[in-house]
PDB file of C-alpha atoms and ligand atoms in Angstrom:
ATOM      1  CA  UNK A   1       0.000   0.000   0.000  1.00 66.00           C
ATOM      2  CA  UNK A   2       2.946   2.435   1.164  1.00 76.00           C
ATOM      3  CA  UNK A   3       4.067   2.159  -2.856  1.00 74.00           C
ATOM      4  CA  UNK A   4       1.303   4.141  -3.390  1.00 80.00           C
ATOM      5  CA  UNK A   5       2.286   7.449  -1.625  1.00 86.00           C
ATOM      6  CA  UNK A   6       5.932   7.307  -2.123  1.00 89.00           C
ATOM      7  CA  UNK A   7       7.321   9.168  -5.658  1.00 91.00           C
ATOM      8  CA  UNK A   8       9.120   6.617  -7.133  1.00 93.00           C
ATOM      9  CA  UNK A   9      11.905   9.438  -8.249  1.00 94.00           C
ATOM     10  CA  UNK A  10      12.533   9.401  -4.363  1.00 94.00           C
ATOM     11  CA  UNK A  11      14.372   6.027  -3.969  1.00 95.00           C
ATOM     12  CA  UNK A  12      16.438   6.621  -6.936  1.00 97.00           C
ATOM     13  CA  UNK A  13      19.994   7.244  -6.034  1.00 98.00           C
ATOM     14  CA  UNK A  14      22.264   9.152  -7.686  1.00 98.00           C
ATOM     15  CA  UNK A  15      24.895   6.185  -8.195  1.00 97.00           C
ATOM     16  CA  UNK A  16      24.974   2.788  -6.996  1.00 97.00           C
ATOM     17  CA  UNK A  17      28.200   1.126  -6.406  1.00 97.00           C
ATOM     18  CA  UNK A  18      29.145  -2.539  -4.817  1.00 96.00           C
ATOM     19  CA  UNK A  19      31.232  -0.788  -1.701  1.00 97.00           C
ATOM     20  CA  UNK A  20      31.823   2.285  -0.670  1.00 98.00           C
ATOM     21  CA  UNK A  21      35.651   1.452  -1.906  1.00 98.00           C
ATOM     22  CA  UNK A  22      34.022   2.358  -5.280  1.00 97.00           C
ATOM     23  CA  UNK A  23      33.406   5.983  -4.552  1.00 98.00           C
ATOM     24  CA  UNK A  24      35.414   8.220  -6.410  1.00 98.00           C
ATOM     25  CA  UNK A  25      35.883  10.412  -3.421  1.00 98.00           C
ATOM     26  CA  UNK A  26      38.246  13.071  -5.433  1.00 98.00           C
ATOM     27  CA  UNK A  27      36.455  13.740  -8.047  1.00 98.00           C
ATOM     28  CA  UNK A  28      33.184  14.460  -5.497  1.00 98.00           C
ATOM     29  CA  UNK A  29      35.309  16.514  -3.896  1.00 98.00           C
ATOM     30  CA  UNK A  30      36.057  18.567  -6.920  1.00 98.00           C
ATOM     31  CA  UNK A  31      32.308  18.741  -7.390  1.00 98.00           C
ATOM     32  CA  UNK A  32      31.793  20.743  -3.941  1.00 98.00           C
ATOM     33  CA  UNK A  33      31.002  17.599  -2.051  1.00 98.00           C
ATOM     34  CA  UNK A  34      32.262  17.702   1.485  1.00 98.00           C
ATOM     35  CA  UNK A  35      30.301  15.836   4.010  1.00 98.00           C
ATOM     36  CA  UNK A  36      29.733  12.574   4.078  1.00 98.00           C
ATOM     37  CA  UNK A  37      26.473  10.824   6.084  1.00 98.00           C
ATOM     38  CA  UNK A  38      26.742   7.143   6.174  1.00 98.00           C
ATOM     39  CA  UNK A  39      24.553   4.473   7.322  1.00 98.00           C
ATOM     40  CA  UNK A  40      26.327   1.962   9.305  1.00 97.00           C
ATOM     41  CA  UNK A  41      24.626  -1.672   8.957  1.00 95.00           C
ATOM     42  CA  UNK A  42      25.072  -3.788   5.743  1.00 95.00           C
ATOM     43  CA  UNK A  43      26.811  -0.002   4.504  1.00 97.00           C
ATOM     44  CA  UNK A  44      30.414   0.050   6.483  1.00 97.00           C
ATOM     45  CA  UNK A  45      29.922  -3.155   8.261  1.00 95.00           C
ATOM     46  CA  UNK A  46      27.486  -6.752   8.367  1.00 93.00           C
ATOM     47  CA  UNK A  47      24.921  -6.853  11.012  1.00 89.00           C
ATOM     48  CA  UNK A  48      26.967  -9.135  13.134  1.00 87.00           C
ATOM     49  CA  UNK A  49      30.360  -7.291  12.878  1.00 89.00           C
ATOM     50  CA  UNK A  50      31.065  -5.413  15.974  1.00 83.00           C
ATOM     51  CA  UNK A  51      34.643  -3.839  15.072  1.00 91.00           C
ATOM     52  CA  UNK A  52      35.702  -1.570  12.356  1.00 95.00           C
ATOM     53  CA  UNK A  53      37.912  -3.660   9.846  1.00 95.00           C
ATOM     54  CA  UNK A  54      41.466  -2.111   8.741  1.00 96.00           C
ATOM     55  CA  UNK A  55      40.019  -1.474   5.091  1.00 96.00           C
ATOM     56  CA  UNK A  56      37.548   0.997   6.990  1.00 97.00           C
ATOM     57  CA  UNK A  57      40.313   2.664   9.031  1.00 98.00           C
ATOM     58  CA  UNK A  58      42.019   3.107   5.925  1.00 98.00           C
ATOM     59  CA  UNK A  59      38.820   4.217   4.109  1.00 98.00           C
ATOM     60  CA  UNK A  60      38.429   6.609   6.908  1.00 98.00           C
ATOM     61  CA  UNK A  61      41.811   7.768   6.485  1.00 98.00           C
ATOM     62  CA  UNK A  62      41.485   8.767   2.599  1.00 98.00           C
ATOM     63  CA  UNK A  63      38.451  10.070   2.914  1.00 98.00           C
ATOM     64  CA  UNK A  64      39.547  12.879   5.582  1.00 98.00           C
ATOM     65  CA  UNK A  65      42.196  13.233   3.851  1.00 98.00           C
ATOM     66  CA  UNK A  66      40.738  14.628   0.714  1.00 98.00           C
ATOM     67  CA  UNK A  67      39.026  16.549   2.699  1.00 98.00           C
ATOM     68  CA  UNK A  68      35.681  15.240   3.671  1.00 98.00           C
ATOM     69  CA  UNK A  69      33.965  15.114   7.142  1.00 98.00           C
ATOM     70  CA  UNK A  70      31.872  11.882   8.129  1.00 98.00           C
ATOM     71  CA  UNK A  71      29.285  11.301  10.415  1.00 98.00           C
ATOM     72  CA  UNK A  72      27.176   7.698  10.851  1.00 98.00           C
ATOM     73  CA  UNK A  73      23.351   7.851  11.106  1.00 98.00           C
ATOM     74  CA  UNK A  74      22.122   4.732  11.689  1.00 98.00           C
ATOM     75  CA  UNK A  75      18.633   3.993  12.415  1.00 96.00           C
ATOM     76  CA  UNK A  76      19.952   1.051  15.109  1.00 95.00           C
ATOM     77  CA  UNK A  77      19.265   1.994  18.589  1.00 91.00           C
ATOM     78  CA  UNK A  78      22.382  -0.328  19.646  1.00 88.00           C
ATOM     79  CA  UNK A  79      24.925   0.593  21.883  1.00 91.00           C
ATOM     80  CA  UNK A  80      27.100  -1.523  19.445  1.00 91.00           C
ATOM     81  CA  UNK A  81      26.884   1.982  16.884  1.00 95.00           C
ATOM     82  CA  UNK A  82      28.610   3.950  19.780  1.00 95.00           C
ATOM     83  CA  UNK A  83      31.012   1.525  20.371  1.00 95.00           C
ATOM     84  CA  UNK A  84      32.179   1.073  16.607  1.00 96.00           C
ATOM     85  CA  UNK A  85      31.998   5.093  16.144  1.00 97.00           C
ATOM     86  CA  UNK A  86      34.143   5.593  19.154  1.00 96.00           C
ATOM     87  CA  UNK A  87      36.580   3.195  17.603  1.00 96.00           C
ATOM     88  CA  UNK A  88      36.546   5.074  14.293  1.00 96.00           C
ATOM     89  CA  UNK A  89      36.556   8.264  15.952  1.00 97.00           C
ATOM     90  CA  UNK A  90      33.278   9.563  14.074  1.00 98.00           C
ATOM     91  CA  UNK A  91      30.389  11.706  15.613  1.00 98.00           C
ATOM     92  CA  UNK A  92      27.401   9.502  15.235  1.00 98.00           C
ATOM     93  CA  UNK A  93      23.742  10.001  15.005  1.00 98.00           C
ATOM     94  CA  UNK A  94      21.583   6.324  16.336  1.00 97.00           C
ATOM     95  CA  UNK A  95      18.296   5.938  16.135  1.00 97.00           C
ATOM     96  CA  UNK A  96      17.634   8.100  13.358  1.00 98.00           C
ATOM     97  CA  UNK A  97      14.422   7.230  12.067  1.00 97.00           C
ATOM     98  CA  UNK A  98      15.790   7.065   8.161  1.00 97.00           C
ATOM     99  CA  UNK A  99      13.869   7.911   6.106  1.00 96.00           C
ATOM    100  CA  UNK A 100      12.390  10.576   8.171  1.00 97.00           C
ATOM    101  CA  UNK A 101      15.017  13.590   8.273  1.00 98.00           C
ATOM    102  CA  UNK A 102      15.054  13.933  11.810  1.00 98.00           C
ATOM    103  CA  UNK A 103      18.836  11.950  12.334  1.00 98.00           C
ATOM    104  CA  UNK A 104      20.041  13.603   9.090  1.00 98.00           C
ATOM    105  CA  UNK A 105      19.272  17.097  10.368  1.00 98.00           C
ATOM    106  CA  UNK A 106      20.455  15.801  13.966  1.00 98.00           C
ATOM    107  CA  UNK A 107      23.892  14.848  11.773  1.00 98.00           C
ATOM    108  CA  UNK A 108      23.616  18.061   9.825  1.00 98.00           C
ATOM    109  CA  UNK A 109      24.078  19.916  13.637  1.00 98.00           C
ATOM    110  CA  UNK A 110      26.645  17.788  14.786  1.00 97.00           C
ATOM    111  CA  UNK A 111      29.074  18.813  12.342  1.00 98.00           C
ATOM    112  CA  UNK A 112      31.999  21.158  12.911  1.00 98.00           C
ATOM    113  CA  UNK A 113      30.364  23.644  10.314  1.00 98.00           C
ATOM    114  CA  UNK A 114      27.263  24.327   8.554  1.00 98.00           C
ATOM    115  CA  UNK A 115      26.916  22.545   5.477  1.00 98.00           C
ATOM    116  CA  UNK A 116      24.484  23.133   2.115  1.00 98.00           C
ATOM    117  CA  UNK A 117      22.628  20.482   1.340  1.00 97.00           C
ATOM    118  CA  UNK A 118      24.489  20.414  -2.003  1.00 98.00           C
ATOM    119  CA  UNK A 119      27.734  19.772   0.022  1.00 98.00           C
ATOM    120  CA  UNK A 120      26.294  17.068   1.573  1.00 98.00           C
ATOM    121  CA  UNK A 121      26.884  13.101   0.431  1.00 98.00           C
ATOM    122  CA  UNK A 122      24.733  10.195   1.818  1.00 98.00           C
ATOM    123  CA  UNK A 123      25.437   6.691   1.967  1.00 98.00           C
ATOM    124  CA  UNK A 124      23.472   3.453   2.531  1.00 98.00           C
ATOM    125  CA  UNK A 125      22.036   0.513   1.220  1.00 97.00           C
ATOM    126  CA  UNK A 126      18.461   0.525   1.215  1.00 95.00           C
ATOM    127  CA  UNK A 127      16.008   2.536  -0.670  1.00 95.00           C
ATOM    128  CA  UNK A 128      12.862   2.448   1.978  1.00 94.00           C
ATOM    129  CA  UNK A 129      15.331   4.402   4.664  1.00 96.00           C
ATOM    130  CA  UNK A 130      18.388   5.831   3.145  1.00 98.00           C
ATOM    131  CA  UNK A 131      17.719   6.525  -0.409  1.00 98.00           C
ATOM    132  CA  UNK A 132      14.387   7.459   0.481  1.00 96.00           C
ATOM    133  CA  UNK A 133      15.507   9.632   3.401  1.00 97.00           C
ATOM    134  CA  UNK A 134      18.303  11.508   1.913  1.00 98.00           C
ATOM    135  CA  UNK A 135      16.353  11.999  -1.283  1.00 97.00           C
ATOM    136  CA  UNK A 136      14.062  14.034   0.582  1.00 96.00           C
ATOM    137  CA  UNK A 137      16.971  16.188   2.209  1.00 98.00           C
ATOM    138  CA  UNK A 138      18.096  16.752  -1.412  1.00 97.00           C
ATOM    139  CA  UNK A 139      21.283  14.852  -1.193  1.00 98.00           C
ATOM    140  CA  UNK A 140      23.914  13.612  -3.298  1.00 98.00           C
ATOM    141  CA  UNK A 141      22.361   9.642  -2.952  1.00 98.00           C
ATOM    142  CA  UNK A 142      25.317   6.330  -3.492  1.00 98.00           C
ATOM    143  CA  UNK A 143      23.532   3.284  -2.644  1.00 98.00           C
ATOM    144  CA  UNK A 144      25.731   0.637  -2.194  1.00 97.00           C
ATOM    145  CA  UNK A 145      25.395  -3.182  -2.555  1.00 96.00           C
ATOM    146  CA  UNK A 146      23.973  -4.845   1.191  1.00 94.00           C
ATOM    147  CA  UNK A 147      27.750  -6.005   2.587  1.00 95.00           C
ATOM    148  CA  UNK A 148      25.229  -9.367   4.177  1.00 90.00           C
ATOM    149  CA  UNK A 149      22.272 -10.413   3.317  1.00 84.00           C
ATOM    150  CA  UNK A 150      21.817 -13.143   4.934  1.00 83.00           C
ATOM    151  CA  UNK A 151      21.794 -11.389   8.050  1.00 82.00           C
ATOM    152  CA  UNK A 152      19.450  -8.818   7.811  1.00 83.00           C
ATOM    153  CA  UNK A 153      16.760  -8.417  10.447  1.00 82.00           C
ATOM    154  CA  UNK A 154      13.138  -9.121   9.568  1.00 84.00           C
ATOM    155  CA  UNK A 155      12.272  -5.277   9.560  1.00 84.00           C
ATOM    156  CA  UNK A 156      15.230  -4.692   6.512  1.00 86.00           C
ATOM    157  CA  UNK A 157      12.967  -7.830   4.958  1.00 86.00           C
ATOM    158  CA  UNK A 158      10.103  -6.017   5.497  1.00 86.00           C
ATOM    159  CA  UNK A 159      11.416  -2.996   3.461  1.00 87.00           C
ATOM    160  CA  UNK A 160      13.389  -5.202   0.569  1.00 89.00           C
ATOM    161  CA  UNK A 161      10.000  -6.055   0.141  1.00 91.00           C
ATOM    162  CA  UNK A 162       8.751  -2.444  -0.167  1.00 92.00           C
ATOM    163  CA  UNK A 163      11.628  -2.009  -2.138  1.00 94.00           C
ATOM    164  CA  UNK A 164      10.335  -5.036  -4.896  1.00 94.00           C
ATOM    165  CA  UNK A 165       7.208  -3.173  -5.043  1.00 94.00           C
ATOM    166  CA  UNK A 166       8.760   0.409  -5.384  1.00 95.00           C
ATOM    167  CA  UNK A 167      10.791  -1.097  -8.280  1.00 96.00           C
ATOM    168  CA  UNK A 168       7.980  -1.880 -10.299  1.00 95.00           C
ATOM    169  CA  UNK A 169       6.395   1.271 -10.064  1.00 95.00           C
ATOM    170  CA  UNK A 170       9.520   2.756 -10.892  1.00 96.00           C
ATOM    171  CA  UNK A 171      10.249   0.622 -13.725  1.00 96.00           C
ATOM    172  CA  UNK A 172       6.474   1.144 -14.828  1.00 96.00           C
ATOM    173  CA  UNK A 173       6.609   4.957 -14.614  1.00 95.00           C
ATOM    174  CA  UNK A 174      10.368   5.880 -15.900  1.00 97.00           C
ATOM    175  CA  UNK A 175      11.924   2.693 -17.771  1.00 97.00           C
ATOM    176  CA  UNK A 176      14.921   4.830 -18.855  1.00 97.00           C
ATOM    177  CA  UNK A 177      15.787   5.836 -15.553  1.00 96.00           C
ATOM    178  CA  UNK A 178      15.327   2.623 -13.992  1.00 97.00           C
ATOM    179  CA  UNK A 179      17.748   0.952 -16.100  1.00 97.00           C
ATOM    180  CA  UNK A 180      20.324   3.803 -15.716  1.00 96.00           C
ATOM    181  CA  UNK A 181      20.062   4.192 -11.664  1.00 96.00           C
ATOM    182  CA  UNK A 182      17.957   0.928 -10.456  1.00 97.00           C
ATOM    183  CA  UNK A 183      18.175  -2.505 -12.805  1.00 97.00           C
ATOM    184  CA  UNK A 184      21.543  -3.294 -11.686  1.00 96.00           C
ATOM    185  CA  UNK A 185      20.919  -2.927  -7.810  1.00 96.00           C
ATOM    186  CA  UNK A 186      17.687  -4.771  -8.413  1.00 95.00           C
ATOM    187  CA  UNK A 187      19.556  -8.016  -9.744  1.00 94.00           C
ATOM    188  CA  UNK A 188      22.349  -7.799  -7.388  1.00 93.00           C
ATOM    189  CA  UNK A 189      20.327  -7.454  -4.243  1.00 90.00           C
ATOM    190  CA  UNK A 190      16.972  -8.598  -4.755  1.00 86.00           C
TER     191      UNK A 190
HETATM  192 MG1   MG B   1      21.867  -0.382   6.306  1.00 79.59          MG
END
């Protein structure tokens, strides 16, 4: 029923990559990008991962390095966000309520500066919440490819389901842009 209400040109992203190791952080960069939101489950780590892994220190490295600032908003209410932001050293927003923007605007005050909205880069992997979510807060959307599926909790299966639905009224309504922005996720994660 939800598929109904939602505009399908809301849970397009603007690029979807398999990991955020894809990103080409530079040339975003050059294009005025300089904040970086990013969802933490199935997006930096799996569900049952509790520490950061060295390619995400690293990742953390480059990234600050070009110049970005990075803040997790996960919709987890999880002590277990703390603990693996504390170990990355990154502010964190839990319990965000994706794709609401309450924890995006939360992020957006957290930050060492104030931000556009056109500065402003959001990562995730899940339409319903992050897409969806940062879409609506008019940013720059990278979906990335669920790190582990197999261990996503029944509300995420509630959503991928959403997500089917959304897909087809997507694919229905804009078959150019579906194929540009949405076939590929579809086949690799649904
Ligand atoms: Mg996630």
């Amino acid at each position: 029923m939800l598929q109904w209400f939602i505009p399908y040109k809301n849970i397009v992203p603007d690029e979807y990559v398999s990991t955020i190791f894809d990103i080409d952080y530079n040339k975003l960069y050059s294009q005025g990008k300089r904040l970086i939101l990013t969802d933490l489950d199935n997006t930096l780590i799996s569900y049952i991962a509790t520490r950061p892994t060295e390619e995400l220190f690293k990742w953390k490295e480059l990234v600050e390095q070009i110049g970005f600032e990075v803040i997790i908003v996960s919709n987890s209410r999880k002590t277990r966000v703390s603990e693996f932001a504390t170990e990355l050293q990154l502010p964190f927003v839990k319990f965000a309520k994706k794709p609401t923007k309450f924890g995006f605007k939360k992020a957006l005050k957290l930050a060492s500066r104030k931000y556009e909205r056109s500065e402003v880069i959001e990562l995730g992997d899940q339409l319903m919440t992050d897409v969806y979510g940062s879409k609506r807060m008019k940013f720059y959307t990278i979906l990335v490819k669920a790190i582990d599926k197999k261990t996503e909790k029944w509300v995420t299966r509630c959503n991928r389901n959403l997500e089917r639905k959304m897909l087809k009224k997507a694919k229905k309504k804009d078959l150019n842009l579906y194929q540009s922005k949405l076939e590929k996720y579809e086949k690799e994660n649904l």
